[in-house]
Short mmCIF file of C-alpha atoms in Angstrom, two decimals:
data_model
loop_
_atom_site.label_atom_id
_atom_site.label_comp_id
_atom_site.label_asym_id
_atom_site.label_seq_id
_atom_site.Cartn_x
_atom_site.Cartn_y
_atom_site.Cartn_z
CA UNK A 1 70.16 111.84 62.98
CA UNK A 2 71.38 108.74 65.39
CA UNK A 3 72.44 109.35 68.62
CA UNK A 4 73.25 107.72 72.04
CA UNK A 5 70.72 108.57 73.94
CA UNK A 6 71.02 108.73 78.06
CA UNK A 7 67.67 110.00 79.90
CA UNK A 8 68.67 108.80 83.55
CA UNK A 9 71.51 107.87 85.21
CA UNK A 10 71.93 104.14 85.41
CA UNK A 11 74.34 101.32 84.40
CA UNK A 12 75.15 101.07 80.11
CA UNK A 13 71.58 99.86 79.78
CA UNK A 14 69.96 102.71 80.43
CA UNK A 15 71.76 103.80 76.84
CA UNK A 16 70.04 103.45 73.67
CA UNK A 17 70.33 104.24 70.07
CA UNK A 18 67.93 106.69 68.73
CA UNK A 19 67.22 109.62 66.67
CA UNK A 20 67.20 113.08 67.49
CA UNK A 21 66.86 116.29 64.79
CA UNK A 22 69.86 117.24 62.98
CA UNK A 23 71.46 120.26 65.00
CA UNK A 24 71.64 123.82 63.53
CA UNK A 25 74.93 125.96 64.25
CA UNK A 26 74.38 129.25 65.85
CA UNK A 27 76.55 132.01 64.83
CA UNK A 28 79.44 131.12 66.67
CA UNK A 29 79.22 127.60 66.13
CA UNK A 30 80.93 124.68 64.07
CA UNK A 31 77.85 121.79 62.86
CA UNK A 32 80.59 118.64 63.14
CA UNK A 33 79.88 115.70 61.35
CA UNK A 34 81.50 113.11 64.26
CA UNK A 35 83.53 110.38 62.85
CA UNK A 36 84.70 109.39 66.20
CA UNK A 37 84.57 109.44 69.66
CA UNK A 38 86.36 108.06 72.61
CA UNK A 39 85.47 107.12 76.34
CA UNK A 40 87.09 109.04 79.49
CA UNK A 41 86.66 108.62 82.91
CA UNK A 42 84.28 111.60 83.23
CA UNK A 43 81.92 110.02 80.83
CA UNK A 44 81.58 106.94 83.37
CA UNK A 45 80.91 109.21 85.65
CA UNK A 46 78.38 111.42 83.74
CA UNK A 47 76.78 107.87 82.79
CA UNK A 48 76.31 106.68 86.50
CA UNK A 49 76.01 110.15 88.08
CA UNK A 50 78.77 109.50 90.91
CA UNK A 51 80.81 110.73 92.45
CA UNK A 52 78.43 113.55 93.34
CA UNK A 53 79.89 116.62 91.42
CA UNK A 54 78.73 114.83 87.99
CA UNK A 55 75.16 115.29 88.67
CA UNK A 56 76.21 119.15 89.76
CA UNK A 57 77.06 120.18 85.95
CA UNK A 58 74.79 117.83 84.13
CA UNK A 59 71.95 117.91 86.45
CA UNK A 60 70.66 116.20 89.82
CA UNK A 61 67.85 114.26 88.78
CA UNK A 62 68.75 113.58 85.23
CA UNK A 63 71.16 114.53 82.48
CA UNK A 64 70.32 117.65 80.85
CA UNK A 65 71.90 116.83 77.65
CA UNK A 66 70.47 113.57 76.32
CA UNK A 67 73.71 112.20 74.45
CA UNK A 68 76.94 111.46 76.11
CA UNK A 69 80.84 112.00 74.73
CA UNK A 70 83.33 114.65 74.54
CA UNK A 71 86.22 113.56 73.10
CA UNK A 72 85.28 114.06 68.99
CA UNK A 73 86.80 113.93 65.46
CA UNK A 74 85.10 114.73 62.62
CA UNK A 75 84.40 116.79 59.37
CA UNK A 76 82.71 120.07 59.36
CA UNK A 77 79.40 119.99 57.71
CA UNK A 78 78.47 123.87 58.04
CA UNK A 79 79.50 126.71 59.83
CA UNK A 80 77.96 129.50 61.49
CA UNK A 81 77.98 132.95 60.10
CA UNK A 82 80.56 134.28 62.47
CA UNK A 83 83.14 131.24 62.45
CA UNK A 84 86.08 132.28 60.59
CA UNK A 85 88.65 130.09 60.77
CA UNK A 86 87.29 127.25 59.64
CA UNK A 87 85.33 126.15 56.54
CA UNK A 88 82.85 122.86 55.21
CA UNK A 89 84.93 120.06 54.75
CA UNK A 90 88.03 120.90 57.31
CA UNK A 91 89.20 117.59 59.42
CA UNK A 92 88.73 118.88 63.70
CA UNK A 93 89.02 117.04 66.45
CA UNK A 94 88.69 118.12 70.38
CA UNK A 95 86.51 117.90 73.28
CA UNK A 96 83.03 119.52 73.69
CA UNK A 97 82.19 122.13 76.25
CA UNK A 98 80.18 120.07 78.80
CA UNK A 99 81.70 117.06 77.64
CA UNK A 100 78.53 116.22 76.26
CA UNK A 101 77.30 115.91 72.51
CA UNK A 102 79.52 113.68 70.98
CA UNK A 103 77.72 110.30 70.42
CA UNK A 104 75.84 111.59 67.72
CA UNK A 105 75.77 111.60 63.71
CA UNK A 106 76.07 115.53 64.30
CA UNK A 107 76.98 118.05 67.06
CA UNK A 108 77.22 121.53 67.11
CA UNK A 109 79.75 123.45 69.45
CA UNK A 110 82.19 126.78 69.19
CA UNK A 111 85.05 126.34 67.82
CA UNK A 112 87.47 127.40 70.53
CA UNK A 113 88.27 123.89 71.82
CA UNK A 114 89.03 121.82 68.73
CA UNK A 115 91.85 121.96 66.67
CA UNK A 116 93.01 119.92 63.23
CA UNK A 117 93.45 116.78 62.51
CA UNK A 118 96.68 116.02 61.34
CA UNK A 119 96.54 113.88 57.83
CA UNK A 120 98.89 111.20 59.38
CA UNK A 121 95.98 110.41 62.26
CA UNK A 122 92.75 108.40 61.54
CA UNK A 123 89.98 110.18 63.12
CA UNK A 124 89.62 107.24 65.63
CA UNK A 125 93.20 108.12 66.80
CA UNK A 126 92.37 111.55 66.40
CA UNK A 127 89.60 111.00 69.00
CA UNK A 128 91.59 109.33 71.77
CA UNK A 129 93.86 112.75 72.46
CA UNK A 130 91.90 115.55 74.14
CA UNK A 131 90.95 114.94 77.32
CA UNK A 132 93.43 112.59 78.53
CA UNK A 133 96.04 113.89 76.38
CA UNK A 134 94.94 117.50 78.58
CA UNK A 135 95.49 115.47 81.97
CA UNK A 136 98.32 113.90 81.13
CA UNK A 137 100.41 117.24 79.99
CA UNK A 138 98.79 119.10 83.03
CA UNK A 139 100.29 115.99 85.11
CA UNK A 140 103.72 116.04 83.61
CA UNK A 141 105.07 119.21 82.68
CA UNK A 142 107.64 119.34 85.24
CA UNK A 143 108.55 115.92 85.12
CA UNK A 144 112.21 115.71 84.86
CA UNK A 145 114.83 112.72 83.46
CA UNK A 146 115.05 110.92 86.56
CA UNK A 147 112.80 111.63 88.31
CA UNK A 148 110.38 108.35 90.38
CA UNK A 149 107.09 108.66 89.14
CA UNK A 150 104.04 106.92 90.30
CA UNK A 151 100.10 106.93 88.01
CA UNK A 152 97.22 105.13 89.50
CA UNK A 153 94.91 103.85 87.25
CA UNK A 154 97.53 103.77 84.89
CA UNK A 155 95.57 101.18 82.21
CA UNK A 156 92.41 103.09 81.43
CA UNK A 157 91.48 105.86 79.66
CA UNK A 158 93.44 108.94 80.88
CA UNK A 159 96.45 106.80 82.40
CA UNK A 160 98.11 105.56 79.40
CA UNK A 161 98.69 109.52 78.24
CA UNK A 162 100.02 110.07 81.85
CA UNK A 163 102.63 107.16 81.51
CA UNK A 164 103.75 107.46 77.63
CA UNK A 165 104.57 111.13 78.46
CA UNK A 166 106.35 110.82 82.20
CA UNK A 167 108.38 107.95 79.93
CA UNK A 168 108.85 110.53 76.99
CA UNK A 169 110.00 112.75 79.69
CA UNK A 170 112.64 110.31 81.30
CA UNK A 171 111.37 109.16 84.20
CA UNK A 172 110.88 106.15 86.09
CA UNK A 173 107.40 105.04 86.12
CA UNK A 174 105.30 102.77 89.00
CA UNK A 175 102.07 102.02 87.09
CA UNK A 176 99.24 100.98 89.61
CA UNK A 177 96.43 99.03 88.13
CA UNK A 178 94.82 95.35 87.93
CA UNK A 179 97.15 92.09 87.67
CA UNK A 180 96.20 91.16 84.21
CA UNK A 181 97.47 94.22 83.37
CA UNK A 182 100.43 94.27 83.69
CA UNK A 183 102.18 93.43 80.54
CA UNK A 184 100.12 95.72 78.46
CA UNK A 185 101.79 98.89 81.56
CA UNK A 186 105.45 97.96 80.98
CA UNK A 187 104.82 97.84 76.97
CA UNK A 188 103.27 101.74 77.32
CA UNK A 189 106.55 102.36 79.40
CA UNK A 190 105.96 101.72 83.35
CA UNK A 191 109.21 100.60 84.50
CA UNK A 192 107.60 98.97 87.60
CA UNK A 193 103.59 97.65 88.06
CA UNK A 194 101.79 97.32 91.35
CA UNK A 195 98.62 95.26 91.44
CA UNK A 196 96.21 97.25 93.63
CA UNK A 197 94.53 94.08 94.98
CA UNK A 198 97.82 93.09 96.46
CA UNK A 199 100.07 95.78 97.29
CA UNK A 200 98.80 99.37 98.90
CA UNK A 201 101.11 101.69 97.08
CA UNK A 202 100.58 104.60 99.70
CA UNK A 203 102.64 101.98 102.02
CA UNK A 204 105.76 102.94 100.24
CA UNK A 205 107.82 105.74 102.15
CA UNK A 206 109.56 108.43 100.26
CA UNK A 207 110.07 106.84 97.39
CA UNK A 208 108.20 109.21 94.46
CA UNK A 209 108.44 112.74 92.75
CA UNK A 210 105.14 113.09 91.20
CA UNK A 211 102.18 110.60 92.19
CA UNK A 212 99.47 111.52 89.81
CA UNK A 213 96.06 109.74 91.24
CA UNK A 214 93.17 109.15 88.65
CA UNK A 215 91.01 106.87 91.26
CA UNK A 216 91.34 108.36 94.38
CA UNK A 217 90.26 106.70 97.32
CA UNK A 218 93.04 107.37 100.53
CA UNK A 219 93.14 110.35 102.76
CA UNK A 220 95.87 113.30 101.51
CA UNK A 221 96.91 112.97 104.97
CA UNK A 222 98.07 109.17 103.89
CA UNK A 223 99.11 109.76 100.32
CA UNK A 224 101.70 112.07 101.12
CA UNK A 225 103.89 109.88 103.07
CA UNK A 226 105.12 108.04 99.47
CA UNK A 227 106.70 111.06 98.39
CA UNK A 228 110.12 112.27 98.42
CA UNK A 229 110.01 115.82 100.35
CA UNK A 230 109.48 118.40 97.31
CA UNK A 231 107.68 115.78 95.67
CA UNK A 232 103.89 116.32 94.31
CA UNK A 233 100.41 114.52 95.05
CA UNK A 234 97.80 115.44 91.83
CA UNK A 235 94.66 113.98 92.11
CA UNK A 236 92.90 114.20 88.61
CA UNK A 237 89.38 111.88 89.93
CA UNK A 238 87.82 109.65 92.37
CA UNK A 239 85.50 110.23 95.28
CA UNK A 240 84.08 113.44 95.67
CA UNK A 241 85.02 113.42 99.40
CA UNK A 242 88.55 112.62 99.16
CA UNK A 243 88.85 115.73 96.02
CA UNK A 244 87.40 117.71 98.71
CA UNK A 245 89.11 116.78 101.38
CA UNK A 246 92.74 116.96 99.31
CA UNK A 247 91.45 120.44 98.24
CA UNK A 248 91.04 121.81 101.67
CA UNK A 249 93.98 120.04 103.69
CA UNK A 250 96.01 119.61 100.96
CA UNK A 251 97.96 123.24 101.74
CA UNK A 252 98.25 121.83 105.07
CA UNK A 253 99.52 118.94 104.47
CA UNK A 254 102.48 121.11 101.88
CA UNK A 255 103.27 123.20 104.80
CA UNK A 256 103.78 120.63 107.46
CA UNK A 257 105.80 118.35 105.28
CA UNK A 258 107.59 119.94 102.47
CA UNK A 259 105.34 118.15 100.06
CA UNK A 260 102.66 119.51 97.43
CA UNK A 261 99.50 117.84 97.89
CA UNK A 262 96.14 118.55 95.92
CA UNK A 263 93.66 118.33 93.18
CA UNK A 264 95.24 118.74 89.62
CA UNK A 265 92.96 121.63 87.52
CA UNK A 266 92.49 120.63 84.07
CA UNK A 267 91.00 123.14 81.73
CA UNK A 268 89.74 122.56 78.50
CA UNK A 269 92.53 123.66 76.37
CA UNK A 270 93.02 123.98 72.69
CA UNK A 271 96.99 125.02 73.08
CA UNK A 272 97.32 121.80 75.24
CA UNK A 273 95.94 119.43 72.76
CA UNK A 274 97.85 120.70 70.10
CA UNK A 275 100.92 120.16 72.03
CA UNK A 276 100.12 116.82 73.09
CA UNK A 277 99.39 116.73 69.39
CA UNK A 278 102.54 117.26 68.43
CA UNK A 279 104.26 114.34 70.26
CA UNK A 280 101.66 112.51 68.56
CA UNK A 281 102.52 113.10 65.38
CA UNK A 282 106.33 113.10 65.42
CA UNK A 283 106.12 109.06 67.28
CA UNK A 284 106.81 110.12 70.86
CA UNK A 285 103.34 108.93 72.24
CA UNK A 286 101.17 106.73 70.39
CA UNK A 287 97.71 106.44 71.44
CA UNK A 288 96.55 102.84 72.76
CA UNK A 289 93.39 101.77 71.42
CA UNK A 290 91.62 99.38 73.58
CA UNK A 291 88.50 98.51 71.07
CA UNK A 292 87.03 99.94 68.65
CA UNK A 293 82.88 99.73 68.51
CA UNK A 294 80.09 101.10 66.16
CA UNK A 295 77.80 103.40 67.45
CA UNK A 296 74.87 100.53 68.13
CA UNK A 297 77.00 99.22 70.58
CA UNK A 298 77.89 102.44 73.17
CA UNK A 299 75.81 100.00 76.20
CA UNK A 300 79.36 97.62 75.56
CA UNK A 301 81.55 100.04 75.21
CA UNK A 302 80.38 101.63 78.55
CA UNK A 303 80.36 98.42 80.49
CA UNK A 304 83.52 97.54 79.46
CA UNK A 305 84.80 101.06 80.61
CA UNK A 306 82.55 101.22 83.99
CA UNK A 307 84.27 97.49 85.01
CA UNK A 308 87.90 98.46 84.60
CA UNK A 309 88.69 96.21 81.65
CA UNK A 310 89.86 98.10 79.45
CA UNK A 311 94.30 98.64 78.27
CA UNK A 312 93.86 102.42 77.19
CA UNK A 313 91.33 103.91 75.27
CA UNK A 314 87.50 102.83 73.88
CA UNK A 315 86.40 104.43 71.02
CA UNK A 316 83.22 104.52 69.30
CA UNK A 317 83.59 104.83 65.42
CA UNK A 318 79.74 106.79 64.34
CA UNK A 319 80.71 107.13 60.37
CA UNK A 320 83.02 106.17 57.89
CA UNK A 321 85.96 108.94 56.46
#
C-alpha cells in the first residue's frame, strides 16, 4: 500500500511517499481504508520531534511508527473477529491511538476512538473534527454568554474549533494570531484580533474569562495577570518548559490570586467527538478547510503547517469515496 513515510525527525523533507504491506487487523481491530486525513499541531510536533515530550511517546532517536496522522476518515475494509459493532463497508472517522497511522492507503486500530460519519459530511470534513474538535470542547465547556474570551493561535489547526464554539457559546472572542490573518478570525467569529508581532496580549490586565493558549511561550506567573479573578488559563501546547512549569506553579499561582491556571488534559474521546459532531451536523460549527492536498504532496502540506500559514485546517485527501 502507499504511505507517508517519516524515518527521522527533520523538516517536511525528510517525508516521502512509499509503500509499506497492507496491514492485517488483530482481533480487536478495525482494517480502515483512509479516505482522509487532516494536520494538527501534534503532528508538527511528532514531524520535528520538539518540544521534547514528542520524542518521549514516539521515540528519542527516531519515530517508532514510520507514517504520520491521526485525525482519519474512511471505509472499513475488514474487521477483526472480535469487533462487533461495526461491519465492511461502514463510513468511521476519529483519531488513532498514538496519533500515528493515518497517512496511509490502510491502517489498522481498535475501534474505541472512532465513531460514524454522518452522510451529510465528506470524509475530508469528516477528517478535520477529532482532535481539535476534542480541544476545543475540553476548552469551552463552561464558557458562558458573555463571557471575554481570549485563543492564541486562533488560525491554525486546533484554534478555529476553539473560536467557532466559544462564539456558538456566546462569548466574546480575542483571537491572537498573525496580521494577515485577521479577516479570515473575525469571519470564524473572533469579535476582536491581536497581531502577536505587535501587541503582547499577556499586557492586558483583567480583562478575560477563559484564555485558552495553543502556543505557549510566557511564564504562568505572567499569563495570569489578563484574567478577570475566577477566570481560567488552559494551556493545550507549546514549549515543554513552560507546560511544565504551568503544571507545577500553576496551583500556586490559583491560590495566590483567585485565578485557575494550568495545562488543559485532553483525552482521546469518542463521546467528545460525537458531540462536537453534533454541532457539526446541525450548522453550529463548520469546519474551515485551509487546503486540500493528495497524498504525494504530505512534504507541502507539512511546511505549510510547520510555518504558520495556514486559516484552519490541512487535509490530505489519500482515496476517492
Amino acid at each position: 500500500m502507499r504511505a507517508v513515510i517519516q524515518d527521522r525527525y527533520g523538516h517536511p523533507d525528510v517525508l516521502r511517499l512509499g509503500e509499506l504491506p497492507e496491514p492485517v487487523p488483530a482481533d480487536d481491530e478495525v482494517l480502515l481504508r483512509v479516505r482522509a486525513v487532516s494536520l494538527n499541531g501534534s503532528d508538527r510536533e511528532n514531524l520535528v520531534g520538539s518540544p521534547a515530550y514528542a520524542r518521549w511517546s514516539n521515540g528519542l532517536r527516531r519515530p517508532r511508527h514510520p507514517v504520520p496522522g491521526s485525525d482519519v476518515a474512511g471505509i472499513v475494509a475488514a474487521v477483526g473477529s472480535a469487533v462487533t459493532e461495526y461491519v465492511v463497508g461502514d463510513e468511521l472517522f476519529g483519531e488513532l491511538a498514538g496519533y500515528r497511522g493515518g497517512l496511509a492507503d490502510f491502517v489498522c486500530t481498535r475501534p474505541t476512538l472512532l465513531a460514524r460519519k454522518p452522510g451529510g459530511l465528506s470524509f475530508v470534513e469528516a477528517s478535520t473534527i477529532p482532535q481539535a474538535g476534542g480541544i476545543a470542547r475540553r476548552a469551552t465547556v463552561d464558557v458562558r454568554p458573555g463571557d471575554r474570551v481570549l485563543v492564541n493561535g486562533a488560525g491554525g489547526a486546533g484554534g478555529v474549533f476553539v473560536v467557532a464554539l466559544a462564539k456558538h457559546a456566546g462569548a466574546e472572542v480575542t483571537a491572537v494570531d498573525r496580521a494577515d490573518k485577521a479577516d479570515f478570525l473575525r469571519e470564524i467569529g473572533a469579535t476582536r484580533t491581536i497581531d502577536y508581532a505587535t501587541k503582547d496580549w499577556a499586557d492586558e490586565r483583567d480583562t478575560f474569562d477563559l484564555i485558552v493558549d495553543l502556543v505557549a511561550h510566557r511564564s504562568p506567573f505572567r499569563v495570569h495577570r489578563a484574567l478577570r479573578r475566577g477566570g481560567r488559563y488552559a494551556v493545550v501546547g507549546g514549549l515543554a518548559r513552560i507546560l511544565l512549569g504551568t503544571a507545577v506553579a500553576g496551583p500556586l499561582v490559583g491560590r495566590a490570586t483567585g485565578k485557575r491556571v494550568g495545562v488543559l488534559v485532553v483525552p482521546q474521546s469518542r463521546s467528545d467527538l460525537e458531540a462536537v459532531t453534533a454541532l457539526v451536523a446541525q450548522g453550529a460549527v463548520t469546519p474551515r478547510i485551509d487546503q486540500v492536498y493528495p497524498l504525494r504532496d504530505a512534504p507541502a502540506a507539512f511546511a505549510r503547517l510547520v510555518a504558520g500559514e495556514s486559516r484552519g485546517k490541512l487535509v490530505l485527501e489519500v482515496g476517492e469515496g
